[in-house]
mmCIF file of C-alpha atoms and ligand atoms in Angstrom:
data_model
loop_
_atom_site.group_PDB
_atom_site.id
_atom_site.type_symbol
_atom_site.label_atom_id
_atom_site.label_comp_id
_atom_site.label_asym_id
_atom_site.label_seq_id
_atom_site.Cartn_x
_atom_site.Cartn_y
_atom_site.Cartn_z
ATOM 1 C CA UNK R 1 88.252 108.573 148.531
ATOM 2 C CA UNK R 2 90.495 107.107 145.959
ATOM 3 C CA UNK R 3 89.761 106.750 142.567
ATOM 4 C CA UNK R 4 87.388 103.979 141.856
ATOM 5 C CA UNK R 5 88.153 102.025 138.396
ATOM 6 C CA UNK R 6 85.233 99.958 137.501
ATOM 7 C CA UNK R 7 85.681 95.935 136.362
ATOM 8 C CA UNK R 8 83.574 96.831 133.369
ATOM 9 C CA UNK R 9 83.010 100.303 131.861
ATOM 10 C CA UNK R 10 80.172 102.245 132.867
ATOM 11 C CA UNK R 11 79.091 102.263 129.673
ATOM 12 C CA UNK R 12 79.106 98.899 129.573
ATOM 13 C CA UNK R 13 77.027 98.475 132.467
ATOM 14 C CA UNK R 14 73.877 100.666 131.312
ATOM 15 C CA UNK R 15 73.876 99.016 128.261
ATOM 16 C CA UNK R 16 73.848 95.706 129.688
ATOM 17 C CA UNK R 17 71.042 96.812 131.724
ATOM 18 C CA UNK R 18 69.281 98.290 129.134
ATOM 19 C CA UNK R 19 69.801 94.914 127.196
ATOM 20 C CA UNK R 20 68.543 92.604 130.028
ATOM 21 C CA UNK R 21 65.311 94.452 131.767
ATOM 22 C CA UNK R 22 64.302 97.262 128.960
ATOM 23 C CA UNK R 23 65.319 96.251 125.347
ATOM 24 C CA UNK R 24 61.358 96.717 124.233
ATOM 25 C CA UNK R 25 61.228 99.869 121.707
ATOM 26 C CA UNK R 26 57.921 100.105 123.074
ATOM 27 C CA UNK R 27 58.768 100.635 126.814
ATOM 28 C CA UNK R 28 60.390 103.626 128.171
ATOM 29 C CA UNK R 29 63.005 103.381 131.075
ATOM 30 C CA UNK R 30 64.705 106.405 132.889
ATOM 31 C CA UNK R 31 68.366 107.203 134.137
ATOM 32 C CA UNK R 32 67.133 106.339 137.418
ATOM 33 C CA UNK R 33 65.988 102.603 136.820
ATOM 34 C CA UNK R 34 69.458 102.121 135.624
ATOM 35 C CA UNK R 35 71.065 103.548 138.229
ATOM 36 C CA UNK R 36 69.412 101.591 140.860
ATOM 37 C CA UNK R 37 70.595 98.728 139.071
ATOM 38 C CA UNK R 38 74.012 99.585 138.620
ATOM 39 C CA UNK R 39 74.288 100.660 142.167
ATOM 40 C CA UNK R 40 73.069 97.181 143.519
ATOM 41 C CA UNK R 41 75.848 95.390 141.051
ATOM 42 C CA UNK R 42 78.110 97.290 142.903
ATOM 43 C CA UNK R 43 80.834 98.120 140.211
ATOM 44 C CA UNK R 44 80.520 101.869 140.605
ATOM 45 C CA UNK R 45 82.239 104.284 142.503
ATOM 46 C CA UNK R 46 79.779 104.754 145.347
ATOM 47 C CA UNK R 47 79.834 108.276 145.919
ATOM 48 C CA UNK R 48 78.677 108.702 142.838
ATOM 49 C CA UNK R 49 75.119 109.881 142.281
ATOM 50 C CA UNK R 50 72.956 110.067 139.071
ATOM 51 C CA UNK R 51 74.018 113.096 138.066
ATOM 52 C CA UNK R 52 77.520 111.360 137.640
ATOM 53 C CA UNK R 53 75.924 109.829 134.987
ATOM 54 C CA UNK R 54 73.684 112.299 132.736
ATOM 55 C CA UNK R 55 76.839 112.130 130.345
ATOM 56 C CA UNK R 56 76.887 108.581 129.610
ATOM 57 C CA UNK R 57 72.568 108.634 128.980
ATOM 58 C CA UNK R 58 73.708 111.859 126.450
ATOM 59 C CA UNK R 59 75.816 109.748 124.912
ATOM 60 C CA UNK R 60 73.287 107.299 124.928
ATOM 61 C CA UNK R 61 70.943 109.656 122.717
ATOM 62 C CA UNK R 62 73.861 111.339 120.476
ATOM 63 C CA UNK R 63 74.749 107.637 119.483
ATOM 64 C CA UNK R 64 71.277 107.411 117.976
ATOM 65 C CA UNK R 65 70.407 104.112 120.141
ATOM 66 C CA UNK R 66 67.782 105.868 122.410
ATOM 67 C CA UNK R 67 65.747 109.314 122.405
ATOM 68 C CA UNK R 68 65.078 111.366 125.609
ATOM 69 C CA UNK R 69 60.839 111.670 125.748
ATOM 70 C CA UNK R 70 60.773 113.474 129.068
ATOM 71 C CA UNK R 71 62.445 115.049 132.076
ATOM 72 C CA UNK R 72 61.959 116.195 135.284
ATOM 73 C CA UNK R 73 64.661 117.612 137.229
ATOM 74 C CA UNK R 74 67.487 114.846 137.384
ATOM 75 C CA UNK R 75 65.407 112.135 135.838
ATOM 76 C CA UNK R 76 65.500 111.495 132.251
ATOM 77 C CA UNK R 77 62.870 109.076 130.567
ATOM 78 C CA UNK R 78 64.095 107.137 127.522
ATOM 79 C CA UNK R 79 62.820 104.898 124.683
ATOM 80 C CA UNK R 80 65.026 102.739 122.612
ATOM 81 C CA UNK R 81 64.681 103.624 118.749
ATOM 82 C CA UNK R 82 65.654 99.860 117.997
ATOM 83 C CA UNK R 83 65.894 96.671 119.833
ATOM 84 C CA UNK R 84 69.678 96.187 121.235
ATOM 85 C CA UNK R 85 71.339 92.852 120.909
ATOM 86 C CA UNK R 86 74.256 91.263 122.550
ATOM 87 C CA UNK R 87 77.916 91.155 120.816
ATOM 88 C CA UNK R 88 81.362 89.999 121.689
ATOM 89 C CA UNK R 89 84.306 92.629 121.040
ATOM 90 C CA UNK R 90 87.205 89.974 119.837
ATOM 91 C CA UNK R 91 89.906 93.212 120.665
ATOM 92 C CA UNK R 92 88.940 93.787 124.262
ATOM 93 C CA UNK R 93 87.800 90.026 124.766
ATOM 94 C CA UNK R 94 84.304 91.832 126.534
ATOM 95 C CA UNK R 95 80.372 90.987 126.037
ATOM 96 C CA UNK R 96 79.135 94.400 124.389
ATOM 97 C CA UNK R 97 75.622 95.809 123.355
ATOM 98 C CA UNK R 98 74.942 97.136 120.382
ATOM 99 C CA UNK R 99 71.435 98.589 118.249
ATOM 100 C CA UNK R 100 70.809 97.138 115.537
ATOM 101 C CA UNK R 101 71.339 99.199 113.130
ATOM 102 C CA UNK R 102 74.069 101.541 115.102
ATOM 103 C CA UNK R 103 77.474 101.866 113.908
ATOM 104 C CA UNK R 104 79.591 98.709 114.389
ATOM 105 C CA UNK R 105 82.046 100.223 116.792
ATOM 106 C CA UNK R 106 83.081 99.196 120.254
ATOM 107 C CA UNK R 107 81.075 101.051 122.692
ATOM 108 C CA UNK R 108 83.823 100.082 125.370
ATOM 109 C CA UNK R 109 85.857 103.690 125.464
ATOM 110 C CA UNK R 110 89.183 102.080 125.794
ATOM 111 C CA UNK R 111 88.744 99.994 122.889
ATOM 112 C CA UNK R 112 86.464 101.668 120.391
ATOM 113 C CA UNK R 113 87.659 98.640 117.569
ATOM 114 C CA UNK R 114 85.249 97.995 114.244
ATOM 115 C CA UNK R 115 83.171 95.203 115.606
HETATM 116 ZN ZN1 ZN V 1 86.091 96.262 122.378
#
């Protein structure tokens, strides 16, 4: 299998997700419901499975947007500290996500720009 280059960054795509179906602070969501997700978009390499992905939901948490409440085994159950709202990057052109209060920076890793 070749290397698979998603249309729009992963994390992109979980934070879209997050934005559209779980951006309640008082709802949790897990790695899994956003997988399913991403998986039926399509824009993923598909032999990935979640544990592709614990990185980008670490990254997730170390960004200070969400906090891991539980696990169990490969799934990880998240809340969102603050509600997320819905940006435009004017350096890579693309729709991003951001907390409210989180730092003003480009969560798109190939263009990282002050927003
Ligand atoms: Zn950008």
């Amino acid at each position: 299998m070749g290397d698979f280059i998603p249309t729009v960054p992963i994390e992109l795509q979980i934070r879209k997700i997050i934005f559209e179906k779980f951006n309640n602070v008082d709802s949790k969501f897990s790695n899994d419901d956003v997988f399913e997700i991403i998986k039926k978009n399509g824009d993923i390499n598909p032999s990935w499975i979640i544990d592709d992905l614990e990185s980008f939901f670490n990254e997730l948490c170390a960004s200070g947007l969400a906090r891991n409440i539980a696990q169990n085994f490969t799934t990880i159950w998240m809340k969102l500290f603050e509600p997320i709202e819905k940006l435009r990057c004017n350096s890579c052109n693309l729709e991003i996500y951001l907390g409210t209060t989180e730092d003003r920076v480009c969560p798109n890793p190939s263009c990282k720009s002050s927003i």
